[in-house]
Short mmCIF file of C-alpha atoms in Angstrom, two decimals:
data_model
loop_
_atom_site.label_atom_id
_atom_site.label_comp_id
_atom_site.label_asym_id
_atom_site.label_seq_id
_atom_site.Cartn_x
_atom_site.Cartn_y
_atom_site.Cartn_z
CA UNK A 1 39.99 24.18 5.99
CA UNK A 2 39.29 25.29 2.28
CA UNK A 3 40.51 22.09 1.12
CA UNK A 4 38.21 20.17 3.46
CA UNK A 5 35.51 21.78 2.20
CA UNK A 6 36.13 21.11 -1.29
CA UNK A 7 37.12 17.41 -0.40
CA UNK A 8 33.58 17.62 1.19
CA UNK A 9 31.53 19.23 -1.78
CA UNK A 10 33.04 16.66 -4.17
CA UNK A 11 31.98 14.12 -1.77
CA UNK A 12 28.37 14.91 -1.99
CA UNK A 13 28.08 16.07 -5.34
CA UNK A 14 30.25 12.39 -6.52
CA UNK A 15 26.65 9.71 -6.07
CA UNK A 16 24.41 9.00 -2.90
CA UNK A 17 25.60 8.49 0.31
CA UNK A 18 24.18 4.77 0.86
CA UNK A 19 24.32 3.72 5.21
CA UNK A 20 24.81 0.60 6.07
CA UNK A 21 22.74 -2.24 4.71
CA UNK A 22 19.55 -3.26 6.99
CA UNK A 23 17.58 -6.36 6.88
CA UNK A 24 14.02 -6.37 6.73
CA UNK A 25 13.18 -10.15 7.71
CA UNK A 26 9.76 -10.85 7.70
CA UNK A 27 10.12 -14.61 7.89
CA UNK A 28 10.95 -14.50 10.85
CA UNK A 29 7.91 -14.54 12.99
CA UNK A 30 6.67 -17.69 15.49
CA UNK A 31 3.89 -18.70 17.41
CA UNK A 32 3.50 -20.46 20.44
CA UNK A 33 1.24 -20.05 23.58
CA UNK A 34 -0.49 -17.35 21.69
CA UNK A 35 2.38 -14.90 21.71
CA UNK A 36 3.95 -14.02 18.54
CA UNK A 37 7.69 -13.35 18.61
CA UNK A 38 10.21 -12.28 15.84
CA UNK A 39 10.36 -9.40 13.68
CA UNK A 40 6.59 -7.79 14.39
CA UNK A 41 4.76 -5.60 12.79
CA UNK A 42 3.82 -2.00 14.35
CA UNK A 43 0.01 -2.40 13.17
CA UNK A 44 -0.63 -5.84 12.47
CA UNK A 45 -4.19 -7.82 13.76
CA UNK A 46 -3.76 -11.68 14.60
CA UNK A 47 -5.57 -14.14 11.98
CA UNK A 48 -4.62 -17.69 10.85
CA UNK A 49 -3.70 -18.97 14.08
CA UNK A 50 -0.53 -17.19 14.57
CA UNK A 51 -0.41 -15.29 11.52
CA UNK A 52 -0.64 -11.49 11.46
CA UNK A 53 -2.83 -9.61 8.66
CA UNK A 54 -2.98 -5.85 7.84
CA UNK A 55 -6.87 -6.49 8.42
CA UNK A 56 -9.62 -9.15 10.17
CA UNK A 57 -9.75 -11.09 7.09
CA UNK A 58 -13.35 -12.59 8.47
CA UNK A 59 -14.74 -9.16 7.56
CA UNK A 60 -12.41 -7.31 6.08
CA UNK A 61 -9.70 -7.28 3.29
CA UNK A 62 -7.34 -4.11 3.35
CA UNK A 63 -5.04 -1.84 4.97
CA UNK A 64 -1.52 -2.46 5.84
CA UNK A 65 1.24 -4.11 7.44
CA UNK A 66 4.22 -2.04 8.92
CA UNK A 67 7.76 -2.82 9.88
CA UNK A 68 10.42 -0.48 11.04
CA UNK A 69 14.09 -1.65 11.45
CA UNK A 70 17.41 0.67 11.55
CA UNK A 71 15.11 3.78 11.33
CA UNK A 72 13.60 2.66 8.03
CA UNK A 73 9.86 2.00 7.62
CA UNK A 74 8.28 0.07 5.19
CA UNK A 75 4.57 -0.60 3.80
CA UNK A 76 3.11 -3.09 2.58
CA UNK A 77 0.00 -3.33 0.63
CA UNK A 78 -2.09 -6.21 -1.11
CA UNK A 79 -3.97 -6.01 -4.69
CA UNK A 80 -5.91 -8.62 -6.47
CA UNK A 81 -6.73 -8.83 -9.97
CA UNK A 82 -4.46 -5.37 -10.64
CA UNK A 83 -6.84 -3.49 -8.08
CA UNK A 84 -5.95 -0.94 -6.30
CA UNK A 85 -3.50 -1.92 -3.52
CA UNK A 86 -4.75 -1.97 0.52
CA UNK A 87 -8.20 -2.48 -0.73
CA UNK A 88 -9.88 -5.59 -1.59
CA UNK A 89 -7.30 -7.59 -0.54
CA UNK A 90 -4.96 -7.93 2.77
CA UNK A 91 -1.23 -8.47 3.39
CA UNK A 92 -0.39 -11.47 5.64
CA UNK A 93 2.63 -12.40 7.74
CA UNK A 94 2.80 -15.80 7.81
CA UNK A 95 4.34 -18.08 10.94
CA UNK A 96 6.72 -20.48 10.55
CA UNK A 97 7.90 -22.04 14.22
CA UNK A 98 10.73 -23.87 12.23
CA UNK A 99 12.27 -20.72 11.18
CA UNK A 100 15.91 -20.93 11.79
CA UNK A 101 17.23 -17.64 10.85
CA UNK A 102 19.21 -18.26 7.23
CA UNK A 103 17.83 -15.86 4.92
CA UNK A 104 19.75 -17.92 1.73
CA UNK A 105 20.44 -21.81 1.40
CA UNK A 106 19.11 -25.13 0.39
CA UNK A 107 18.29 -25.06 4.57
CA UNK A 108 16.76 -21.84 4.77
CA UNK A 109 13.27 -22.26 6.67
CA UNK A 110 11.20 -19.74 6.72
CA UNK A 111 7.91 -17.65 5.65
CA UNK A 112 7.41 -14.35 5.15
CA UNK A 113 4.51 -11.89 3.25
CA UNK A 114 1.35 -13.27 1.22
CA UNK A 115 -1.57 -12.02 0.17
CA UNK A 116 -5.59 -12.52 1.32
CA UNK A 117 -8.07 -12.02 -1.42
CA UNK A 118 -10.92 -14.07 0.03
CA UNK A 119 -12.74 -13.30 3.42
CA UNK A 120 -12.26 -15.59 5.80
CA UNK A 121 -10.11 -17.98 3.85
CA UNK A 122 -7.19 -18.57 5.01
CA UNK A 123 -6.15 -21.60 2.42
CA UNK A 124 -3.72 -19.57 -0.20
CA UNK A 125 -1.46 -17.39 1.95
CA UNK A 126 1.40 -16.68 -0.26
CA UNK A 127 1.29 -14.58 -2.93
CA UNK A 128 -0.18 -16.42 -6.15
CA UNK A 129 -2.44 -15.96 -9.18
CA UNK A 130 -3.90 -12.06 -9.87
CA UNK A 131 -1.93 -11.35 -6.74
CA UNK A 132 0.36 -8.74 -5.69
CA UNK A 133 2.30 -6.89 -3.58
CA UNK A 134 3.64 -3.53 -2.59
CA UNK A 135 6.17 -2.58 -0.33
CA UNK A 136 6.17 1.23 0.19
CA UNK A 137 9.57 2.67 2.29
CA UNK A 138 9.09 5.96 3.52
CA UNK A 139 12.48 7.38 2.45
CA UNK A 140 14.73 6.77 -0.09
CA UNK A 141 16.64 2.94 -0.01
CA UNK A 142 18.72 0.95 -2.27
CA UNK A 143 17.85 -2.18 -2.54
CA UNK A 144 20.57 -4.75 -2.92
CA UNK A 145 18.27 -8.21 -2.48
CA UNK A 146 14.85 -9.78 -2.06
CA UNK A 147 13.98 -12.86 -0.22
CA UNK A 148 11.45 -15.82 -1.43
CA UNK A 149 10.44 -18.67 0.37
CA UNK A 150 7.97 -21.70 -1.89
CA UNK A 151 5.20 -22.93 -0.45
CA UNK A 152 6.49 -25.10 1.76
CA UNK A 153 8.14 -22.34 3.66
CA UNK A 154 11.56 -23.41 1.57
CA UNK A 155 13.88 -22.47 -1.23
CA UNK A 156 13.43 -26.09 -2.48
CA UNK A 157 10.00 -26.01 -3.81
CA UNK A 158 9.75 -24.41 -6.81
CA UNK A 159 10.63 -26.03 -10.26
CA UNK A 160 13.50 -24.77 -11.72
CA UNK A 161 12.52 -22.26 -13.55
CA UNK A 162 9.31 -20.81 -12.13
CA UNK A 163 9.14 -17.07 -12.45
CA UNK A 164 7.50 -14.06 -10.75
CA UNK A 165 7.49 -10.21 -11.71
CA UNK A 166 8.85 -7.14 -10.37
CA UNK A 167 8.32 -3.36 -11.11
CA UNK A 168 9.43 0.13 -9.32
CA UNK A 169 6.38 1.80 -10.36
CA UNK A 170 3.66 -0.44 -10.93
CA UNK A 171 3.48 0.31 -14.56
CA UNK A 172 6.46 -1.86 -16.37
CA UNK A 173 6.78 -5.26 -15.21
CA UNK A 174 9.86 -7.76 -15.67
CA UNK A 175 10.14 -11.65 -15.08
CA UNK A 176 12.82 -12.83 -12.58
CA UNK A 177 13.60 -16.53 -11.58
CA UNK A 178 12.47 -17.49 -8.69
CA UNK A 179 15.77 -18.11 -6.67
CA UNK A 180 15.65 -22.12 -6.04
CA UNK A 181 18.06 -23.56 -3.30
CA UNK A 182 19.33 -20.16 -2.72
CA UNK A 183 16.39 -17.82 -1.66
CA UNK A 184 17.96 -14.50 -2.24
CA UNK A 185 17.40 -12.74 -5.53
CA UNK A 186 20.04 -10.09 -6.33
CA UNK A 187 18.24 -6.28 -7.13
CA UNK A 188 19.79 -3.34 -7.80
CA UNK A 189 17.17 -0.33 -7.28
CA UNK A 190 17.12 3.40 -5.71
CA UNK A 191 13.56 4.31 -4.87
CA UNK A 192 10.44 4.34 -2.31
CA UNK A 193 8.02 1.50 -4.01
CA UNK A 194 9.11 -1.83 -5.14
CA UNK A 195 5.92 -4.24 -6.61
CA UNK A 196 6.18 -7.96 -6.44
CA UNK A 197 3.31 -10.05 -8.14
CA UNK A 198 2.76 -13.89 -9.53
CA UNK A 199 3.60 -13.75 -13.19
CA UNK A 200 6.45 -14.95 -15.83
CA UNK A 201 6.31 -17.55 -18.20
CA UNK A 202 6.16 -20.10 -15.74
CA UNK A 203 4.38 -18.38 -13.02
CA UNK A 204 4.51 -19.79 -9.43
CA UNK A 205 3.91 -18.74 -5.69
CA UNK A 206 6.29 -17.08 -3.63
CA UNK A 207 6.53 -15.51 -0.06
CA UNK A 208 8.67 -11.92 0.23
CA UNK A 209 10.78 -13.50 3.64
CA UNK A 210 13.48 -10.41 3.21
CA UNK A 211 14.60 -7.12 1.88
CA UNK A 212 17.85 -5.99 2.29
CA UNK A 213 18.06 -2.20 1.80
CA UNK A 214 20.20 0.66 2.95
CA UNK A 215 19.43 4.26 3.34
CA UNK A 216 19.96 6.99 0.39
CA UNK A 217 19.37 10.62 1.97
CA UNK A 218 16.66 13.18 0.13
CA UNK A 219 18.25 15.83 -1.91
CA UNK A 220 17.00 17.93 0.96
CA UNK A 221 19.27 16.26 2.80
CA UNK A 222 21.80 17.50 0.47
CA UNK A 223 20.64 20.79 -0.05
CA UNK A 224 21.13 21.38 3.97
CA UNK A 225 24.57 19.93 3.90
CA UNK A 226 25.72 22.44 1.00
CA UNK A 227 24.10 25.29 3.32
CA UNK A 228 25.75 23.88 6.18
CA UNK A 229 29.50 23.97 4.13
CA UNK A 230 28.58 27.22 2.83
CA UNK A 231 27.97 29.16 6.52
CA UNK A 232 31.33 27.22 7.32
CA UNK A 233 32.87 29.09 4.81
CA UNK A 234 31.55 32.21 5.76
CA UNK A 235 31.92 32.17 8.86
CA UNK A 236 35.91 31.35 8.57
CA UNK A 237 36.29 33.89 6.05
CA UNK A 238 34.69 36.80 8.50
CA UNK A 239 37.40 35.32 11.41
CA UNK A 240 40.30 36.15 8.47
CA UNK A 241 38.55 39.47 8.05
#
């Protein structure tokens, strides 16, 4: 039982425990007969015929949309022209009734999230000049890979090598290709906040249609573990006694 304990301690003290890899697909959302069906939002308000907004976008450009999957949350949050996110702008979800469930490949059809920073205009839904997004988890994740759909709800659309920009703390930006005829962009990243905006040296609009991220626990977590091994040890030690 000593030995187990060690074995144990190593364990945890060795890197994170990730969990199995969940898949946040926000492209897939449809429309029809005024029902929305898919992966929904907790909070989100219908807008754009089908699509769902973190706010009424006729009066009102803020909040947030939330979507829970495999006991992970995330938020997400709009900003326009570097403002301050969930105000002044609104996160959309947009519809796509062709979406056929691929989250990579020249086929892949499908949305995803965009940004409103004009009331009542529903003509630019994807995320595009001075825009940006942030997707908030409420626990620790690693991230593994990011979905982007063009403008034509595809992986086709974008010129070769159009660019966006990401950043883990809103603060240091870097330039990724946009990930044409495949979709998926491979990221690497431990954290709560992940920030997506237009940008790059040949800047062009993009949808978020996925995140695939897996759970890390809070060194809490790991603090109650090492307790929990501890009184294990204890208590064996007082049954040799």
């Amino acid at each position: 039982m000593r030995v187990l304990s060690v074995v144990s301690l190593f364990t945890l003290l060795s890197g994170p425990v990730v969990a199995a890899p969940v898949v946040f697909d926000f492209a897939n959302l449809k429309y029809s007969g005024g029902i929305n069906t898919g992966f929904l939002p907790t909070d989100g308000i219908s807008c754009s015929g089908g699509d769902l907004c973190s706010s009424n976008i006729a009066s009102s450009l803020s909040g947030d949309l939330s979507f829970t999957n495999g006991g992970l949350t995330v938020h997400a949050q709009g900003s326009y022209k570097g403002g301050d996110f969930g105000s002044k702008a609104a996160v959309v979800q947009d519809h796509e009734n062709g979406y056929n469930g691929k989250l990579s490949g020249k086929d892949a059809i499908g949305a995803g999230l965009g940004v409103y920073h004009k009331k009542d205009d529903t003509s630019d839904d994807n995320i595009t000049e001075k825009e940006a997004i942030w997707l908030h988890f409420d626990q620790n994740v690693s991230l593994s890979s990011v979905g982007f759909r063009a403008e034509g709800h595809n992986t086709t659309g974008w010129d070769r090598d159009a660019t966006f920009q990401y950043s883990f703390d809103n603060l240091t930006w870097t330039s990724g290709l946009l990930p044409r005829n495949v979709g998926q962009f491979a990221l690497s990243h431990t954290g709560h906040d992940f920030y997506f905006r237009f940008g790059g040296a040949h800047a062009d609009q993009f949808y978020i249609s996925s995140m695939t991220v897996s759970a890390v626990p809070e060194p809490e977590t790991y603090a109650m573990l090492l307790i929990g091994l501890g009184l294990v040890g204890f208590s064996l030690r007082n049954k040799k006694g």
